[in-house]
CSV table of C-alpha atoms in Angstrom, one decimal:
chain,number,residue,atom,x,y,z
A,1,UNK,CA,97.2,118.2,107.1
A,2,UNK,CA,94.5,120.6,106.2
A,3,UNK,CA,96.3,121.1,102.4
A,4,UNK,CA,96.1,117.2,102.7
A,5,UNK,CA,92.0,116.9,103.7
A,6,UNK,CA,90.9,119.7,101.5
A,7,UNK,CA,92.6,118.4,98.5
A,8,UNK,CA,92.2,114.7,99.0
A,9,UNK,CA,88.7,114.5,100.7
A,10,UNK,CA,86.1,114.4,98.2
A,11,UNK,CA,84.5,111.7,98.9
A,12,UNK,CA,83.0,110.7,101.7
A,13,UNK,CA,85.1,107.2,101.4
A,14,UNK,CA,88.1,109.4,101.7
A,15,UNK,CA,87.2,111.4,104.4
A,16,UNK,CA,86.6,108.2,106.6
A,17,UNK,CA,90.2,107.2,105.8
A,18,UNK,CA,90.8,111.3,106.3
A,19,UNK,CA,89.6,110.7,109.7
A,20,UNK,CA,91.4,107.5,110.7
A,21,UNK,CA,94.8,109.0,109.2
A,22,UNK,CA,94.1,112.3,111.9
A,23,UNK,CA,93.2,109.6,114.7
A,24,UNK,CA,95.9,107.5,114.2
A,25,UNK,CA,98.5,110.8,114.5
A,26,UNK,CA,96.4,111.7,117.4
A,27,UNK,CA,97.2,108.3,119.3
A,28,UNK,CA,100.8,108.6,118.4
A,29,UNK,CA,101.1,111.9,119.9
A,30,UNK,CA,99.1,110.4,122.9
A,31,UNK,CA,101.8,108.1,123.7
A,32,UNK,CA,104.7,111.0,122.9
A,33,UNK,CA,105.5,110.3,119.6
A,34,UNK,CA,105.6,113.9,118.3
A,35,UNK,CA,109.0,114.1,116.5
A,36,UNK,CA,109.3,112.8,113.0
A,37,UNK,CA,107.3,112.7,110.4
A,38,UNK,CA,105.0,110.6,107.7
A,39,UNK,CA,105.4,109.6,104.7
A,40,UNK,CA,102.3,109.1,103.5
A,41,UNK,CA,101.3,107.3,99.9
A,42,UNK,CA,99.4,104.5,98.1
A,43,UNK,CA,96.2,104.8,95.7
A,44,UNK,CA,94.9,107.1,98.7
A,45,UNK,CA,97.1,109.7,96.6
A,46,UNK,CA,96.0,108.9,93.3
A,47,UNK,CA,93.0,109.7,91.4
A,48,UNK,CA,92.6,105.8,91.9
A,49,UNK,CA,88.0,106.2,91.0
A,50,UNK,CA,89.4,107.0,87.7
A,51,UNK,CA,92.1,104.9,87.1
A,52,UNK,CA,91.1,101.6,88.9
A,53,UNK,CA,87.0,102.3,89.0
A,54,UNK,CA,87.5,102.6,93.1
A,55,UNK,CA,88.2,104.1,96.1
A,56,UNK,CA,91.0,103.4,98.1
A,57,UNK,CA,90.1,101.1,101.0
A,58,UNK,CA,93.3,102.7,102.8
A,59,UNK,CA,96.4,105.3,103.0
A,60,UNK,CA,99.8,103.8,103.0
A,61,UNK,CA,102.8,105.3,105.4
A,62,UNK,CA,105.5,105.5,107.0
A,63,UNK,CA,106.4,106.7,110.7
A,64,UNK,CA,110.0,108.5,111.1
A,65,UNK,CA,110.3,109.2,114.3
A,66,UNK,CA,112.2,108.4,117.9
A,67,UNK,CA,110.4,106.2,120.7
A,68,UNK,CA,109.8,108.3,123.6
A,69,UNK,CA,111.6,105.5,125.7
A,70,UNK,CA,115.6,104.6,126.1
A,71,UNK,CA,116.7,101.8,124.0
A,72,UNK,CA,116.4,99.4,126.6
A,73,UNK,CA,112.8,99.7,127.6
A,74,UNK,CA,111.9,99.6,123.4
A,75,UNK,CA,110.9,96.5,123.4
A,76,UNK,CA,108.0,96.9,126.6
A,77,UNK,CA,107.3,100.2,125.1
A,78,UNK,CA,106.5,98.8,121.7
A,79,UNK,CA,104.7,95.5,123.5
A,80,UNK,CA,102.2,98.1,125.7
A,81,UNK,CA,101.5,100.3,122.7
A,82,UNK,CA,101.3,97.3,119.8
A,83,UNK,CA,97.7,98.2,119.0
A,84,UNK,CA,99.5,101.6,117.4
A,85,UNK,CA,102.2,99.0,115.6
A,86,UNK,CA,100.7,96.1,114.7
A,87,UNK,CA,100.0,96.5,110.9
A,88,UNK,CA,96.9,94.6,111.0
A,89,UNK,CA,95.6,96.6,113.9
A,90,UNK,CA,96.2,99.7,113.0
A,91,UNK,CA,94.7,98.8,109.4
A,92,UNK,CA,91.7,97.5,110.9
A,93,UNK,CA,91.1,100.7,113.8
A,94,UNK,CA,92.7,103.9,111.7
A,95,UNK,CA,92.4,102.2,107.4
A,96,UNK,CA,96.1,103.2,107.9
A,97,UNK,CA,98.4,100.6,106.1
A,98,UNK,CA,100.9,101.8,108.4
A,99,UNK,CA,104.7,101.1,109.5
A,100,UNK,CA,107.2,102.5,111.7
A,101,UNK,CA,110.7,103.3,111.6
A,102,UNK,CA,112.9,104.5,115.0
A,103,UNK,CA,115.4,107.1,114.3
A,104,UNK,CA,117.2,105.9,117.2
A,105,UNK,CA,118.6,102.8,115.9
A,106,UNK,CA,121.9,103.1,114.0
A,107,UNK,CA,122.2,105.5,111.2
A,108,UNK,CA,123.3,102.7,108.5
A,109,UNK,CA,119.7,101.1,109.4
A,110,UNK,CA,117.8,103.5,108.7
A,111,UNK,CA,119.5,104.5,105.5
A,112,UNK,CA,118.4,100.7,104.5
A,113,UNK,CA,114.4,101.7,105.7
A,114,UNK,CA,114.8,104.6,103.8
A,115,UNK,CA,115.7,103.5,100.9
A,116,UNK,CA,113.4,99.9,100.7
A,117,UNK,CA,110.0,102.3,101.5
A,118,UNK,CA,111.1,105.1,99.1
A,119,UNK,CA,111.7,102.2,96.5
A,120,UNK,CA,108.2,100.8,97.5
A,121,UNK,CA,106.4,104.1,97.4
A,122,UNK,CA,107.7,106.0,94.1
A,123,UNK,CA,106.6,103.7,91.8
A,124,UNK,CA,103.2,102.0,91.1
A,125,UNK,CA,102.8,98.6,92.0
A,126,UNK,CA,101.6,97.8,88.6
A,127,UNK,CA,102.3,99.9,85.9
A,128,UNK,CA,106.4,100.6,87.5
A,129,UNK,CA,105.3,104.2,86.7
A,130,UNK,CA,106.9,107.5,88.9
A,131,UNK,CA,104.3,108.7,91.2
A,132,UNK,CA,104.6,110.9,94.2
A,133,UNK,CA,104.4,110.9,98.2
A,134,UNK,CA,103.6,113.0,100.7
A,135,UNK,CA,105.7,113.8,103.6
A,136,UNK,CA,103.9,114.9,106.8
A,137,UNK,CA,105.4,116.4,110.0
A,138,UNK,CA,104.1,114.8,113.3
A,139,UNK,CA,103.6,117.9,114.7
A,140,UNK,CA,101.2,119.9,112.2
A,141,UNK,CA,97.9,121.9,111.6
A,142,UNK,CA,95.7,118.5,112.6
A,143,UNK,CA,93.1,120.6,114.3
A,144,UNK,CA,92.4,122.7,111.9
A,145,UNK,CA,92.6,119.9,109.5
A,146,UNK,CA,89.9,118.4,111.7
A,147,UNK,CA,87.4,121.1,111.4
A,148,UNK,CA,87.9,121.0,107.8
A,149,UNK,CA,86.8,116.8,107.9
A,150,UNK,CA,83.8,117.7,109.9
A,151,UNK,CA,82.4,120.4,107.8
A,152,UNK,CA,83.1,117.9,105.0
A,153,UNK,CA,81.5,115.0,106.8
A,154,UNK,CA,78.3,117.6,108.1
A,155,UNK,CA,77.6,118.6,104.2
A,156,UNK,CA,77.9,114.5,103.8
A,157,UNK,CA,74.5,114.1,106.7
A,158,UNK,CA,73.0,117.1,104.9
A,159,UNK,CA,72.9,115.5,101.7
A,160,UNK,CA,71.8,112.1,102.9
């Protein structure tokens, strides 16, 4: 995560997604998500200013990981916690267009996740062109990658 804010925080637009992408990982792990990982893509990874005279209003991805709850209790699990799944939510508290997949469920349906976000995500929407992703482990260097977003954001209130 640091490699991820130090070369994808320069603006001060990114670093406010920056910060809701290190939240939002910090509210999974609250609630035991910690195995798994993120893939993590949209214009958020693209020089998108440039190209598309903007800053990305969000960061897409992905969560690959296992519920910390047997199958059977899933369901309540997922209901108490929906804040952290509900698309719309989590858009609207982290600017995280984000999605979840359970490794738990059977292995042919995950393939089928797998391969419907890796079609989604390696091409642009518009222009069909290759692009890349980023793939995050749950469990990383977010700390550090937090002291790094608040020296950034600190030169940001120095400047202004």
């Amino acid at each position: 995560m640091s490699e991820m804010v130090v070369q994808f925080g320069y603006s001060p637009e990114r670093r406010r997604i920056l910060r809701g992408l290190l939240d939002f990982r910090q509210a999974l792990r609250s609630i035991a998500i910690v195995t798994g990982f993120q893939i993590i893509d949209g214009s958020f990874l693209e020089d998108c200013e440039r190209t598309r005279s903007r800053p990305p209003s969000d960061i897409d991805l992905v969560t690959f990981s296992h519920l910390p709850v047997p199958a059977q209790e899933a369901a309540a699990f997922l209901g108490e916690h929906i804040a952290l799944f509900d698309t719309a939510a989590v858009k609207e508290a982290y600017s995280c267009d984000a999605y979840f997949v359970d490794l738990a469920k059977d292995a042919r349906y995950v393939v089928q996740d797998t391969m419907y976000w890796y079609g989604l995500f390696s091409h642009q929407r518009d222009t069909f062109m290759w692009k890349g992703l980023v793939t995050m482990p749950l469990l990383s260097d977010d700390a550090q990658a937090l002291v790094i977003l608040e020296q950034l954001e600190a030169q940001d209130a120095q400047a202004a």
